[in-house]
């Protein structure tokens, strides 16, 4: 009986030692994931250039631009992206707020009006801007971009002297039912924010540690 008891005690001690060694080994393995096994220094800020590729078709007029010929509302159409763009520019240039609203995709119009209301950008505000920046100015279509289900019309509104201004602006259009309407679907897409045909750049600079 005494020999059995001694044997049992030795077995228990052996098992305890094995468990301790396994625990230490596991803990050491876990530390390898957080402690470098090679010489390391303090972290430094670096610049990373991220390039995103988009598949789209870019159309540019041979002479660099096409002047937009404005129309009266009774002759306006939303049948094509080109017609819809002309309709929108005509609405703005004639300071016709209700016509301008009709060129919006319903869901995008709701988003836009909610944002404008928060910022106090009401109808008189837009009418004032249009009179100052669009009425009597030349509107030139610079590029047309076809991207998935969207067509982006890139245009330029001239300075008072008729020369091109420094800023090109995009209007995103999408077909809904039978009409091409202004859409905000791409508002968070880097396609517009980092497009070389609008901003002149094709990459995004990201700071990381």
Short mmCIF file of C-alpha atoms in Angstrom, two decimals:
data_model
loop_
_atom_site.label_atom_id
_atom_site.label_comp_id
_atom_site.label_asym_id
_atom_site.label_seq_id
_atom_site.Cartn_x
_atom_site.Cartn_y
_atom_site.Cartn_z
CA UNK A 1 0.00 0.00 0.00
CA UNK A 2 2.82 2.39 0.84
CA UNK A 3 4.51 1.73 -2.51
CA UNK A 4 1.24 2.50 -4.34
CA UNK A 5 0.88 5.79 -2.44
CA UNK A 6 4.45 6.83 -3.27
CA UNK A 7 3.90 5.94 -6.92
CA UNK A 8 0.71 8.00 -7.00
CA UNK A 9 2.48 11.00 -5.50
CA UNK A 10 5.30 10.72 -8.07
CA UNK A 11 2.76 10.51 -10.90
CA UNK A 12 0.94 13.59 -9.64
CA UNK A 13 4.24 15.48 -9.37
CA UNK A 14 5.24 14.46 -12.89
CA UNK A 15 1.91 15.61 -14.31
CA UNK A 16 2.23 18.95 -12.51
CA UNK A 17 5.71 19.49 -13.96
CA UNK A 18 4.49 18.69 -17.47
CA UNK A 19 1.57 21.09 -17.11
CA UNK A 20 3.89 23.87 -15.93
CA UNK A 21 6.24 23.33 -18.88
CA UNK A 22 3.32 23.35 -21.35
CA UNK A 23 1.97 26.59 -19.84
CA UNK A 24 5.37 28.28 -20.09
CA UNK A 25 5.82 27.07 -23.65
CA UNK A 26 2.39 28.38 -24.67
CA UNK A 27 3.03 31.74 -22.99
CA UNK A 28 6.39 32.03 -24.78
CA UNK A 29 4.75 31.24 -28.11
CA UNK A 30 2.15 33.95 -27.51
CA UNK A 31 4.87 36.49 -26.74
CA UNK A 32 6.49 35.79 -30.11
CA UNK A 33 3.48 37.47 -31.74
CA UNK A 34 4.02 40.77 -29.92
CA UNK A 35 7.76 40.89 -29.22
CA UNK A 36 9.95 41.26 -32.34
CA UNK A 37 12.55 38.52 -32.77
CA UNK A 38 14.75 40.97 -34.70
CA UNK A 39 16.23 44.39 -33.87
CA UNK A 40 13.53 47.08 -33.88
CA UNK A 41 13.34 50.82 -33.29
CA UNK A 42 10.62 53.22 -32.15
CA UNK A 43 7.69 53.62 -34.63
CA UNK A 44 7.93 56.49 -37.12
CA UNK A 45 5.34 58.19 -39.32
CA UNK A 46 5.61 57.24 -42.97
CA UNK A 47 3.83 58.29 -46.15
CA UNK A 48 2.00 55.67 -48.16
CA UNK A 49 0.75 56.25 -51.68
CA UNK A 50 -2.43 54.30 -52.42
CA UNK A 51 -3.48 54.00 -56.05
CA UNK A 52 -6.99 52.86 -56.91
CA UNK A 53 -7.82 51.82 -60.43
CA UNK A 54 -11.26 52.43 -61.90
CA UNK A 55 -12.50 51.08 -65.20
CA UNK A 56 -14.22 53.88 -67.10
CA UNK A 57 -14.41 55.37 -70.56
CA UNK A 58 -13.32 58.97 -70.97
CA UNK A 59 -14.51 61.07 -73.90
CA UNK A 60 -12.95 64.46 -74.61
CA UNK A 61 -13.99 66.78 -77.48
CA UNK A 62 -11.36 67.21 -80.20
CA UNK A 63 -10.98 70.93 -79.51
CA UNK A 64 -10.90 70.41 -75.75
CA UNK A 65 -14.50 71.41 -75.02
CA UNK A 66 -17.96 71.85 -76.46
CA UNK A 67 -19.99 74.93 -75.66
CA UNK A 68 -23.35 74.05 -74.13
CA UNK A 69 -26.31 75.48 -76.00
CA UNK A 70 -29.06 76.25 -73.50
CA UNK A 71 -32.73 75.58 -74.21
CA UNK A 72 -36.11 76.73 -72.98
CA UNK A 73 -37.95 74.39 -70.68
CA UNK A 74 -40.58 73.46 -73.28
CA UNK A 75 -37.79 72.12 -75.50
CA UNK A 76 -35.89 70.36 -72.71
CA UNK A 77 -35.55 66.59 -72.45
CA UNK A 78 -34.26 63.97 -70.02
CA UNK A 79 -34.10 61.19 -72.62
CA UNK A 80 -30.30 61.02 -72.69
CA UNK A 81 -27.46 62.04 -70.39
CA UNK A 82 -26.52 64.82 -72.79
CA UNK A 83 -30.08 66.14 -72.91
CA UNK A 84 -30.41 65.95 -69.14
CA UNK A 85 -27.17 67.85 -68.66
CA UNK A 86 -28.33 70.60 -71.01
CA UNK A 87 -31.66 70.73 -69.19
CA UNK A 88 -29.95 71.14 -65.83
CA UNK A 89 -27.60 73.85 -67.04
CA UNK A 90 -30.53 75.64 -68.70
CA UNK A 91 -32.56 75.51 -65.49
CA UNK A 92 -29.68 77.02 -63.53
CA UNK A 93 -28.88 79.68 -66.13
CA UNK A 94 -32.52 80.75 -66.29
CA UNK A 95 -32.72 80.75 -62.47
CA UNK A 96 -35.62 78.31 -62.51
CA UNK A 97 -35.56 76.55 -59.15
CA UNK A 98 -38.50 74.18 -59.76
CA UNK A 99 -37.03 73.07 -63.09
CA UNK A 100 -33.69 72.47 -61.39
CA UNK A 101 -35.41 70.25 -58.81
CA UNK A 102 -36.97 68.20 -61.60
CA UNK A 103 -33.53 67.22 -62.88
CA UNK A 104 -32.73 65.33 -59.64
CA UNK A 105 -33.10 61.63 -58.96
CA UNK A 106 -35.80 61.52 -56.19
CA UNK A 107 -33.63 59.79 -53.57
CA UNK A 108 -30.68 62.07 -54.28
CA UNK A 109 -32.89 65.16 -54.25
CA UNK A 110 -34.12 64.23 -50.78
CA UNK A 111 -30.54 63.85 -49.51
CA UNK A 112 -29.50 67.14 -51.09
CA UNK A 113 -32.45 69.12 -49.74
CA UNK A 114 -31.93 67.73 -46.22
CA UNK A 115 -28.29 68.80 -46.33
CA UNK A 116 -29.11 72.22 -47.81
CA UNK A 117 -31.72 72.81 -45.13
CA UNK A 118 -29.18 72.08 -42.39
CA UNK A 119 -26.77 74.56 -43.95
CA UNK A 120 -29.39 77.22 -44.63
CA UNK A 121 -29.00 76.88 -48.41
CA UNK A 122 -32.56 77.70 -49.39
CA UNK A 123 -34.10 78.69 -52.72
CA UNK A 124 -33.11 82.40 -52.49
CA UNK A 125 -29.51 81.34 -51.78
CA UNK A 126 -29.27 79.20 -54.91
CA UNK A 127 -30.99 81.80 -57.06
CA UNK A 128 -28.48 84.39 -55.89
CA UNK A 129 -25.55 82.07 -56.66
CA UNK A 130 -26.90 81.27 -60.11
CA UNK A 131 -27.39 84.93 -60.99
CA UNK A 132 -23.83 85.71 -59.91
CA UNK A 133 -22.03 82.67 -61.29
CA UNK A 134 -24.06 81.33 -64.23
CA UNK A 135 -26.28 83.94 -65.86
CA UNK A 136 -24.56 85.36 -68.93
CA UNK A 137 -21.60 82.98 -68.62
CA UNK A 138 -20.39 80.42 -71.14
CA UNK A 139 -20.77 76.80 -70.06
CA UNK A 140 -18.35 74.36 -71.67
CA UNK A 141 -18.52 70.57 -71.57
CA UNK A 142 -14.96 69.34 -71.01
CA UNK A 143 -15.32 65.56 -70.66
CA UNK A 144 -17.87 62.80 -70.52
CA UNK A 145 -17.06 59.79 -68.36
CA UNK A 146 -18.96 56.51 -68.56
CA UNK A 147 -18.55 54.48 -65.38
CA UNK A 148 -20.76 51.44 -64.77
CA UNK A 149 -24.37 52.71 -64.80
CA UNK A 150 -23.32 56.34 -64.45
CA UNK A 151 -22.34 59.10 -66.83
CA UNK A 152 -20.31 61.98 -65.43
CA UNK A 153 -20.44 65.27 -67.31
CA UNK A 154 -17.45 67.47 -66.48
CA UNK A 155 -18.06 71.14 -67.26
CA UNK A 156 -16.56 74.57 -66.80
CA UNK A 157 -18.35 77.87 -66.21
CA UNK A 158 -16.45 80.80 -67.67
CA UNK A 159 -15.27 83.93 -65.95
CA UNK A 160 -17.16 87.17 -66.75
CA UNK A 161 -14.67 87.84 -69.58
CA UNK A 162 -15.63 84.56 -71.28
CA UNK A 163 -12.39 82.72 -70.52
CA UNK A 164 -12.43 79.37 -68.76
CA UNK A 165 -12.35 79.46 -64.98
CA UNK A 166 -9.76 77.42 -63.08
CA UNK A 167 -12.32 74.90 -61.79
CA UNK A 168 -13.98 72.01 -63.61
CA UNK A 169 -17.13 70.58 -62.04
CA UNK A 170 -18.75 67.13 -62.38
CA UNK A 171 -22.43 66.23 -62.65
CA UNK A 172 -23.26 62.56 -62.12
CA UNK A 173 -26.23 61.21 -64.06
CA UNK A 174 -28.00 57.86 -63.82
CA UNK A 175 -30.92 56.47 -65.77
CA UNK A 176 -34.03 55.88 -63.68
CA UNK A 177 -37.11 54.57 -65.46
CA UNK A 178 -36.82 56.41 -68.79
CA UNK A 179 -35.08 59.56 -67.58
CA UNK A 180 -31.45 60.47 -66.96
CA UNK A 181 -31.32 62.27 -63.62
CA UNK A 182 -28.71 63.80 -61.33
CA UNK A 183 -27.48 61.27 -58.79
CA UNK A 184 -25.51 61.48 -55.55
CA UNK A 185 -24.72 57.75 -55.55
CA UNK A 186 -21.02 58.42 -56.14
CA UNK A 187 -20.71 61.11 -53.46
CA UNK A 188 -18.46 58.88 -51.31
CA UNK A 189 -16.56 57.32 -54.18
CA UNK A 190 -12.92 58.33 -54.66
CA UNK A 191 -13.62 58.23 -58.39
CA UNK A 192 -14.73 61.87 -58.22
CA UNK A 193 -12.49 63.06 -55.39
CA UNK A 194 -9.29 61.65 -56.85
CA UNK A 195 -10.08 61.55 -60.54
CA UNK A 196 -7.32 62.95 -62.77
CA UNK A 197 -9.94 64.38 -65.13
CA UNK A 198 -11.35 66.62 -62.40
CA UNK A 199 -8.57 67.32 -59.91
CA UNK A 200 -5.48 66.50 -61.93
CA UNK A 201 -4.28 63.75 -59.56
CA UNK A 202 -4.58 59.98 -59.62
CA UNK A 203 -3.50 58.88 -56.14
CA UNK A 204 -4.31 59.40 -52.50
CA UNK A 205 -1.72 60.13 -49.81
CA UNK A 206 -2.31 58.30 -46.54
CA UNK A 207 -0.34 58.97 -43.33
CA UNK A 208 0.18 55.95 -41.12
CA UNK A 209 2.37 54.97 -38.15
#
